[in-house]
Amino acid sequence: MKQLPPPWLALAALALGAPALAETGHVGHPAPKAAASTAAPKAALPLRVQNAAIVAVPPGVKDTAAHMVLINPSARAVKLTGVSTPVARHAMLMNTVMTGKMMGMRETKALTVPARGQLALKNDGDHLMLMGLWRPLKVGEQVTLTLHAADGRTFKLSATVRKP
Ligand SMILES: [Cu+2]
C-alpha cells in the first residue's frame, strides 16, 4: 500500500529526463565541427605576385608604400583584410581617393583580387602602407610581407626596396 512512488518523484524524473534528451540531441550538431575547422592550420592563399616593391625613403622617414601586381588564378575572389611585415610597426591596406581635386589616401578594411584576375597595387591606386619602420631600409633589400585574408589564410611574399 505504501510502495507506490509519490507523484512528485515521477515529475522530478520527467524534469531531469528532458534536459538529458536535449543533450543527446546536441551531439550530432555541426557546431563543434565548425569550431574545429577554425583551429585547423592556416593554408596559403592561391595568389601569385609580380614586381613587388617597397618605395625607398630617406633615413628618418618612417612610413612608406608597397606596390605589386597580385594575380589570382583560382575560380574564387580573394578578399584581403590585412598585411604585416617584420620591418614596420604597422602595415595597412589603402585606397586612393579623390576629394574634389585633391588626391588622398585612406585605410580600407579589404582589397579584393578578383577570380582569374589581378589587382594592381600602385602609387595612384590601391596600395599597401608600412607605418613606423623599425629601421631604415636599404635599396635592393628584400622585405617579407604577409597578406592576410579574413578566413585566416595568408600569402607571404618578398618585395624589393626600390627608389621611386
Ligand atoms: Cu599610402
XYZ file of C-alpha atoms and ligand atoms in Angstrom:
165
model
C 0.000 0.000 0.000
C 2.853 2.359 0.833
C 5.061 1.131 -2.124
C 3.569 3.466 -4.739
C 6.042 6.274 -5.513
C 4.842 9.711 -4.539
C 3.684 11.760 -7.549
C 6.480 14.339 -7.151
C 9.101 11.653 -7.860
C 7.633 10.978 -11.297
C 7.606 14.724 -12.028
C 11.226 15.044 -10.940
C 12.242 12.189 -13.240
C 10.459 13.884 -16.137
C 12.163 17.193 -15.419
C 15.589 15.532 -15.264
C 14.898 13.481 -18.357
C 14.060 16.407 -20.611
C 17.468 18.156 -20.486
C 19.215 14.808 -20.806
C 17.404 14.202 -24.088
C 18.303 17.675 -25.318
C 21.956 16.958 -24.509
C 21.863 13.768 -26.593
C 20.320 15.652 -29.468
C 23.242 18.102 -29.382
C 25.960 15.548 -30.012
C 25.271 15.335 -33.725
C 25.034 19.110 -34.165
C 27.560 20.550 -36.649
C 28.619 23.423 -34.341
C 31.555 21.612 -32.657
C 32.858 20.563 -36.100
C 32.869 24.181 -37.307
C 34.862 25.193 -34.241
C 37.448 22.517 -35.031
C 37.949 23.708 -38.622
C 38.609 27.261 -37.392
C 41.531 25.928 -35.375
C 42.933 23.999 -38.371
C 46.358 25.042 -39.703
C 46.267 28.116 -41.904
C 46.509 27.417 -45.629
C 48.195 29.617 -48.204
C 46.084 31.883 -50.389
C 46.094 30.879 -54.079
C 47.959 34.016 -55.203
C 50.996 34.892 -57.287
C 52.866 38.174 -57.246
C 54.808 40.250 -59.772
C 57.031 43.316 -59.365
C 56.677 43.576 -55.606
C 58.439 46.754 -54.498
C 58.740 48.934 -51.439
C 59.425 52.611 -52.058
C 62.827 53.628 -50.676
C 62.566 56.645 -48.351
C 65.276 58.900 -46.862
C 66.564 57.975 -43.398
C 64.246 59.484 -40.794
C 61.104 58.944 -42.867
C 59.182 56.246 -41.029
C 56.366 55.468 -43.466
C 56.450 54.076 -46.974
C 54.313 52.342 -49.584
C 54.408 48.897 -51.191
C 53.379 48.222 -54.781
C 52.898 44.998 -56.747
C 50.579 43.096 -59.003
C 48.648 40.290 -57.301
C 47.396 37.520 -59.562
C 44.610 35.154 -58.580
C 44.465 32.121 -60.907
C 41.723 30.489 -58.819
C 37.991 30.498 -59.525
C 37.208 32.409 -56.332
C 37.882 36.030 -55.472
C 40.435 36.529 -52.700
C 39.458 39.158 -50.140
C 42.484 40.526 -48.331
C 41.858 42.053 -44.930
C 45.342 42.881 -43.712
C 49.085 42.931 -44.246
C 52.017 42.569 -41.873
C 55.798 42.835 -42.095
C 58.650 42.430 -39.633
C 60.184 45.780 -40.702
C 57.331 48.059 -39.595
C 55.225 48.558 -36.506
C 52.021 48.554 -38.540
C 51.016 47.887 -42.141
C 47.705 48.548 -43.815
C 45.580 48.326 -46.931
C 44.925 51.653 -48.641
C 42.676 53.183 -51.287
C 43.499 56.331 -53.233
C 40.512 58.648 -53.244
C 39.702 61.935 -54.925
C 38.186 64.589 -52.657
C 37.258 67.357 -55.067
C 40.541 67.998 -56.883
C 42.687 66.630 -54.065
C 44.072 63.122 -54.318
C 44.397 61.481 -50.949
C 44.515 58.041 -49.448
C 42.631 56.301 -46.729
C 42.824 52.973 -44.977
C 40.411 50.311 -46.206
C 39.189 47.165 -44.464
C 39.590 44.970 -47.534
C 41.108 44.725 -51.013
C 39.824 42.077 -53.404
C 41.814 40.171 -56.009
C 39.145 39.055 -58.486
C 38.747 35.414 -59.505
C 41.001 34.611 -62.506
C 42.093 38.217 -62.432
C 44.563 40.574 -60.849
C 44.856 43.555 -58.562
C 47.483 46.201 -59.256
C 48.747 47.891 -56.112
C 50.312 51.177 -57.206
C 51.049 54.716 -56.185
C 47.876 56.299 -57.546
C 45.529 53.410 -56.766
C 45.091 50.714 -54.157
C 48.338 50.056 -52.338
C 49.879 48.988 -49.048
C 51.465 51.263 -46.466
C 54.157 50.355 -43.963
C 53.898 52.641 -40.947
C 56.613 53.129 -38.351
C 59.646 51.441 -39.928
C 61.797 49.915 -37.210
C 64.964 50.758 -39.165
C 65.961 52.432 -42.462
C 65.519 50.099 -45.456
C 68.378 49.728 -47.938
C 67.825 49.991 -51.699
C 67.869 46.459 -53.120
C 66.958 44.832 -49.815
C 64.317 42.089 -49.799
C 61.478 42.572 -47.322
C 58.888 39.963 -46.375
C 55.240 40.982 -46.498
C 52.423 38.705 -45.394
C 48.945 39.279 -46.784
C 46.049 38.062 -44.643
C 42.522 37.027 -45.606
C 39.501 37.075 -43.311
C 39.395 33.262 -43.191
C 42.919 33.090 -41.746
C 44.732 32.110 -44.938
C 47.893 34.039 -45.728
C 50.248 34.774 -48.638
C 53.893 35.520 -47.900
C 55.890 37.420 -50.496
C 59.207 39.151 -50.890
C 59.346 42.799 -52.018
C 62.463 44.652 -53.184
C 63.233 48.116 -51.826
C 63.467 50.430 -54.857
C 63.950 54.132 -55.457
C 60.665 55.773 -56.516
Cu 49.528 55.404 -48.947
